[in-house]
Amino acid sequence: MDSIAIIEQIIKSEKGLTSNEIEKCRGEYDKIYFDDRIDFHQKLASRQKRTFYAIVFFSILAFMVLSIEIFANPNLIVWFRGIIIGYFIAIGVLMPRSIKNHSRIASTLTHIKFIKENI
């Protein structure tokens, strides 16, 4: 199996690549482009991790608010509920950006870069 067939197989298996990234993977090797895209996807992967941890943290916070609701001041609970509603709105905005697996895309581009460098 030659390197072009291997790259095509890698491209077919990765669903998250953009059309421009697919075109660059099939075309001539551009080190600057690959480095830039790999860095971009690695940054987005770290943002995904932080978003996930924030979701877990605020879910625990929401559970705690619901647990202490009986004992707490009613005005304080109104503030907590407002914060929790804001949190769920933020999740609605952030989750679509967190669905793509950017760490896998960065890994795929790294493999293709390695293959193209060693042709």
PDB file of N, CA and C in Angstrom, residues 17-27 33-34 37 109:
ATOM      1  N   LEU A  17     -12.776  16.369   9.758  1.00  0.00           N
ATOM      2  CA  LEU A  17     -11.945  17.256   8.941  1.00  0.00           C
ATOM      3  C   LEU A  17     -12.813  18.169   8.088  1.00  0.00           C
ATOM      4  N   THR A  18     -12.382  19.418   7.954  1.00  0.00           N
ATOM      5  CA  THR A  18     -13.090  20.338   7.075  1.00  0.00           C
ATOM      6  C   THR A  18     -12.707  20.047   5.630  1.00  0.00           C
ATOM      7  N   SER A  19     -13.471  20.598   4.702  1.00  0.00           N
ATOM      8  CA  SER A  19     -13.172  20.362   3.285  1.00  0.00           C
ATOM      9  C   SER A  19     -11.816  20.945   2.899  1.00  0.00           C
ATOM     10  N   ASN A  20     -11.444  22.073   3.492  1.00  0.00           N
ATOM     11  CA  ASN A  20     -10.139  22.672   3.216  1.00  0.00           C
ATOM     12  C   ASN A  20      -9.010  21.787   3.748  1.00  0.00           C
ATOM     13  N   GLU A  21      -9.205  21.215   4.924  1.00  0.00           N
ATOM     14  CA  GLU A  21      -8.194  20.319   5.482  1.00  0.00           C
ATOM     15  C   GLU A  21      -8.050  19.055   4.632  1.00  0.00           C
ATOM     16  N   ILE A  22      -9.148  18.528   4.156  1.00  0.00           N
ATOM     17  CA  ILE A  22      -9.096  17.349   3.284  1.00  0.00           C
ATOM     18  C   ILE A  22      -8.345  17.671   2.001  1.00  0.00           C
ATOM     19  N   GLU A  23      -8.635  18.832   1.436  1.00  0.00           N
ATOM     20  CA  GLU A  23      -7.956  19.256   0.206  1.00  0.00           C
ATOM     21  C   GLU A  23      -6.448  19.388   0.422  1.00  0.00           C
ATOM     22  N   LYS A  24      -6.048  19.988   1.543  1.00  0.00           N
ATOM     23  CA  LYS A  24      -4.615  20.143   1.845  1.00  0.00           C
ATOM     24  C   LYS A  24      -3.953  18.799   2.127  1.00  0.00           C
ATOM     25  N   CYS A  25      -4.691  17.857   2.741  1.00  0.00           N
ATOM     26  CA  CYS A  25      -4.125  16.538   3.002  1.00  0.00           C
ATOM     27  C   CYS A  25      -3.881  15.775   1.708  1.00  0.00           C
ATOM     28  N   ARG A  26      -4.746  15.967   0.738  1.00  0.00           N
ATOM     29  CA  ARG A  26      -4.592  15.284  -0.549  1.00  0.00           C
ATOM     30  C   ARG A  26      -3.581  15.976  -1.452  1.00  0.00           C
ATOM     31  N   GLY A  27      -3.351  17.252  -1.252  1.00  0.00           N
ATOM     32  CA  GLY A  27      -2.466  18.022  -2.127  1.00  0.00           C
ATOM     33  C   GLY A  27      -1.016  17.967  -1.696  1.00  0.00           C
ATOM     34  N   TYR A  33       0.967  25.089   7.104  1.00  0.00           N
ATOM     35  CA  TYR A  33      -0.468  24.848   7.221  1.00  0.00           C
ATOM     36  C   TYR A  33      -0.748  23.723   8.219  1.00  0.00           C
ATOM     37  N   PHE A  34      -0.030  22.605   8.104  1.00  0.00           N
ATOM     38  CA  PHE A  34      -0.262  21.477   9.007  1.00  0.00           C
ATOM     39  C   PHE A  34       0.042  21.860  10.452  1.00  0.00           C
ATOM     40  N   ARG A  37      -2.839  24.103  11.710  1.00  0.00           N
ATOM     41  CA  ARG A  37      -4.088  23.376  11.968  1.00  0.00           C
ATOM     42  C   ARG A  37      -3.962  22.437  13.174  1.00  0.00           C
ATOM     43  N   LEU A 109      -4.219  14.738  11.750  1.00  0.00           N
ATOM     44  CA  LEU A 109      -3.367  15.641  10.972  1.00  0.00           C
ATOM     45  C   LEU A 109      -1.889  15.403  11.270  1.00  0.00           C
TER      46      LEU A 109
END
